[in-house]
Coordinates of C-alpha atoms in Angstrom, one line a residue:
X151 CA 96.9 -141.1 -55.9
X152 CA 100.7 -141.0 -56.5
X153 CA 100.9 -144.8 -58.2
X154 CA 98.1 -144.4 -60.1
X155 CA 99.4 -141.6 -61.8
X156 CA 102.9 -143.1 -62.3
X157 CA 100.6 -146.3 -64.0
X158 CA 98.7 -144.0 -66.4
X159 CA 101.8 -142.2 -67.2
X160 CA 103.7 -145.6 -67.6
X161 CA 100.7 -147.3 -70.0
X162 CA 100.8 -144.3 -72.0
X163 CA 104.1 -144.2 -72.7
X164 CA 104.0 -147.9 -73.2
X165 CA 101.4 -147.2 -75.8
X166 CA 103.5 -144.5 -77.6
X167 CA 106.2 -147.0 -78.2
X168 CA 104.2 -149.6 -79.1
X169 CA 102.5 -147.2 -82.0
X170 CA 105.6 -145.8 -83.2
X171 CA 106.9 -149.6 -83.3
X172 CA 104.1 -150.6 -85.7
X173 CA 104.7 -147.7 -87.2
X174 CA 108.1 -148.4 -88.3
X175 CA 107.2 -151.7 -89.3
X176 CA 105.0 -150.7 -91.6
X177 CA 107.2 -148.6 -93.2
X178 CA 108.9 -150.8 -93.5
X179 CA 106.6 -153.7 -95.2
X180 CA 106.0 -150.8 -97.3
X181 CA 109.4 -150.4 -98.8
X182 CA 110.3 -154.0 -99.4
X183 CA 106.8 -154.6 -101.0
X184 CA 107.8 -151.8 -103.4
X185 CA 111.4 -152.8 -103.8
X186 CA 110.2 -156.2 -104.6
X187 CA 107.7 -154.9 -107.3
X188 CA 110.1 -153.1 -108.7
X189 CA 112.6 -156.0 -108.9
X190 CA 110.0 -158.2 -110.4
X191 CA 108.8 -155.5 -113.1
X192 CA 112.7 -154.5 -114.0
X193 CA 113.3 -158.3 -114.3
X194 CA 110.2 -159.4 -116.5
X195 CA 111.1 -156.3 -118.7
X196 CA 113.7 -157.3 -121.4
X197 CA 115.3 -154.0 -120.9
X198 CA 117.0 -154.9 -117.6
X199 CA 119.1 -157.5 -119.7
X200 CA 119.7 -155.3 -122.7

């Protein structure tokens, strides 16, 4: 009874890392993908230049 609540309690937390992981990395993904749109769009724009 003991160990198998020490597993569950181990998987779950094993779980909750692994979410907040992807998490992260989406965020991630997320902010380059903008930062690189808005490098591309200030670069195609002549204003960026002058």
């Amino acid at each position: 009874m003991f160990t198998m609540k020490k597993q569950l309690t181990k998987q779950q937390k094993a779980s909750i890392r692994r979410r907040l992981q992807k998490g992260e990395a989406n965020v991630c993904t997320k902010q380059h993908r903008e930062n690189m749109f808005n490098i591309k769009s200030s670069v195609e724009s002549d204003s960026f230049w002058g």
